[in-house]
Amino acid sequence: YHWEVEQPIGSASVFRPSGSISGPTIDVNVVGVYKIRLSVTDEGGTESCVPDEVTVFVNPTEALFIELLWQGRAPEDPAGNSTGPDLDLHFAHPFAFDDEVGEGWFDRTFDTFWYNPAPNWGQLDPTVDDDPVLVRESQGGRGPEVIAMSNPEAGTTYRVGVHLWDDHG
């Protein structure tokens, strides 16, 4: 088995556990078009079926979908580690306030980020989908980071910010 993927700029998805088994998985972690190809060769090196390709368009369904990608991301080593710059995405409600900076970043109630990945800003009823969620948090510089919100408050202006957690040199 030989799996290959042509993926959108900013995506560094890899087949897990590898691209040479019958049923790997791949995390389509960036919005865009993915072309996934499979070719199969028998033990003698003869192609045993016609190579196939499928095109998948990854498109969010949320009303707000914020995706942070950055250059300089380090590739994974064989152990799955990376040492690229670690950036953190922030999504702040107008009520956010921070005594240290005065801009609302790192507010533990009204800023969505790694420490507060699923705040309850809207109705207290947990069955109402009106709160932002940190869908993907990157560690070690692989990215991306994603925050989504299905039902933003009408007439509300939110703020988006990026914090350089660690540039790893």
Coordinates of C-alpha atoms in Angstrom, one line a residue:
Y1 CA 0.0 0.0 0.0
H2 CA 1.3 3.5 -0.9
W3 CA -0.9 6.4 0.3
E4 CA -0.1 10.0 -0.8
V5 CA -1.9 13.2 -0.1
E6 CA -1.8 16.6 -1.9
Q7 CA -3.0 19.1 0.7
P8 CA -3.7 22.8 1.1
I9 CA -0.9 25.2 2.0
G10 CA -0.3 25.2 5.7
S11 CA -1.4 21.6 6.2
A12 CA 1.3 19.1 7.3
S13 CA -1.0 16.1 7.8
V14 CA 0.6 12.7 7.7
F15 CA -0.9 9.2 7.5
R16 CA -1.0 7.4 10.8
P17 CA 0.4 5.0 11.8
S18 CA 2.0 5.1 8.3
G19 CA 1.2 5.5 4.6
S20 CA 2.1 1.9 3.8
I21 CA -0.7 0.0 5.5
S22 CA -4.2 -0.9 4.3
G23 CA -6.2 1.5 6.5
P24 CA -4.3 4.5 7.8
T25 CA -6.0 7.6 9.1
I26 CA -5.2 11.2 8.3
D27 CA -6.1 14.4 10.1
V28 CA -7.4 16.9 7.6
N29 CA -6.5 19.9 9.8
V30 CA -6.8 22.9 7.4
V31 CA -9.7 24.1 5.3
G32 CA -9.2 23.4 1.6
V33 CA -8.9 20.6 -1.0
Y34 CA -7.2 17.3 -0.2
K35 CA -6.3 14.8 -3.0
I36 CA -5.7 11.4 -1.5
R37 CA -4.1 8.7 -3.7
L38 CA -3.7 5.0 -3.2
S39 CA -1.6 2.6 -5.2
V40 CA -1.1 -1.1 -4.3
T41 CA 1.8 -3.3 -5.3
D42 CA 2.2 -7.0 -4.7
E43 CA 5.2 -8.7 -3.1
G44 CA 6.9 -9.0 -6.5
G45 CA 6.6 -5.3 -7.2
T46 CA 3.8 -5.6 -9.7
E47 CA 1.0 -3.0 -9.4
S48 CA -1.9 -5.1 -8.4
C49 CA -4.7 -2.6 -9.0
V50 CA -5.4 0.7 -10.8
P51 CA -4.2 3.6 -8.6
D52 CA -7.1 5.6 -7.3
E53 CA -7.6 9.1 -6.1
V54 CA -10.3 10.9 -4.2
T55 CA -10.8 14.6 -3.7
V56 CA -12.1 15.9 -0.4
F57 CA -13.1 19.5 0.2
V58 CA -12.9 20.4 3.9
N59 CA -15.2 23.2 4.7
P60 CA -16.4 24.4 8.1
T61 CA -20.1 24.6 8.9
E62 CA -19.8 27.1 11.8
A63 CA -20.7 30.7 11.4
L64 CA -17.3 31.8 12.6
F65 CA -14.2 29.7 11.9
I66 CA -10.8 31.2 12.7
E67 CA -7.8 29.2 11.5
L68 CA -4.3 30.2 12.4
L69 CA -1.4 29.0 10.2
W70 CA 2.1 30.2 10.3
Q71 CA 5.4 29.8 8.4
G72 CA 8.4 28.4 10.0
R73 CA 6.6 25.4 11.4
A74 CA 8.9 22.5 12.1
P75 CA 8.2 19.1 10.7
E76 CA 7.5 16.2 13.0
D77 CA 10.3 13.9 13.8
P78 CA 9.7 10.1 13.9
A79 CA 8.5 10.3 17.5
G80 CA 5.8 12.9 16.5
N81 CA 7.6 15.8 18.2
S82 CA 8.2 19.2 16.8
T83 CA 10.2 22.2 17.9
G84 CA 8.8 25.0 15.7
P85 CA 7.5 28.3 17.0
D86 CA 4.4 27.8 19.2
L87 CA 1.7 30.4 18.6
D88 CA -1.6 30.6 20.5
L89 CA -4.9 31.8 18.9
H90 CA -7.2 34.0 21.1
F91 CA -10.8 34.9 20.5
A92 CA -12.1 37.5 23.0
H93 CA -15.6 38.7 23.9
P94 CA -16.1 42.4 24.4
F95 CA -16.5 41.8 28.2
A96 CA -12.9 40.5 28.3
F97 CA -10.6 42.4 30.6
D98 CA -7.1 41.8 31.8
D99 CA -5.5 43.9 34.6
E100 CA -2.0 43.3 33.3
V101 CA -2.3 44.3 29.7
G102 CA -5.7 46.0 29.7
E103 CA -6.7 44.5 26.4
G104 CA -8.7 41.5 27.5
W105 CA -6.3 38.8 26.5
F106 CA -5.9 35.9 28.9
D107 CA -9.3 36.7 30.6
R108 CA -10.3 33.4 32.1
T109 CA -14.0 33.9 31.4
F110 CA -14.2 35.9 28.1
D111 CA -11.1 34.9 26.1
T112 CA -11.0 31.6 24.3
F113 CA -7.5 30.1 24.2
W114 CA -5.6 27.0 25.4
Y115 CA -6.4 27.7 29.1
N116 CA -10.0 28.4 28.4
P117 CA -10.9 26.2 25.4
A118 CA -14.7 26.2 25.8
P119 CA -16.1 29.2 27.7
N120 CA -19.8 29.7 28.4
W121 CA -20.5 33.2 27.1
G122 CA -24.1 32.8 26.0
Q123 CA -27.0 31.2 27.6
L124 CA -26.3 29.0 30.6
D125 CA -28.3 26.1 29.0
P126 CA -25.5 23.7 27.8
T127 CA -27.8 22.4 25.1
V128 CA -27.8 25.8 23.3
D129 CA -24.8 26.0 20.9
D130 CA -23.8 29.6 21.3
D131 CA -20.3 29.5 22.7
P132 CA -16.9 29.4 21.0
V133 CA -14.7 26.4 21.2
L134 CA -11.0 25.9 20.7
V135 CA -11.3 23.1 18.2
R136 CA -7.6 22.5 17.6
E137 CA -4.7 23.6 19.9
S138 CA -1.2 23.1 18.6
Q139 CA 1.8 22.4 20.7
G140 CA 5.3 22.4 19.6
G141 CA 4.9 24.5 16.4
R142 CA 3.0 22.1 14.2
G143 CA -0.2 24.1 13.9
P144 CA -2.8 25.0 13.0
E145 CA -4.9 26.4 15.8
V146 CA -8.7 26.7 15.2
I147 CA -11.5 28.4 17.1
A148 CA -15.1 27.9 15.9
M149 CA -18.5 29.4 17.0
S150 CA -21.8 28.3 15.5
N151 CA -24.1 31.1 16.7
P152 CA -22.4 34.4 17.5
E153 CA -24.3 37.1 19.3
A154 CA -26.0 39.5 16.9
G155 CA -24.4 42.9 16.9
T156 CA -21.4 41.8 18.9
T157 CA -17.8 42.7 17.9
Y158 CA -15.3 40.0 18.9
R159 CA -11.5 40.4 18.8
V160 CA -8.9 37.9 17.4
G161 CA -5.3 37.8 18.7
V162 CA -2.2 35.7 18.4
H163 CA 0.3 35.2 21.2
L164 CA 3.8 33.9 20.6
W165 CA 4.1 31.4 23.4
D166 CA 7.6 30.1 22.5
D167 CA 9.7 30.8 19.4
H168 CA 12.1 27.8 20.1
G169 CA 14.9 29.9 18.8

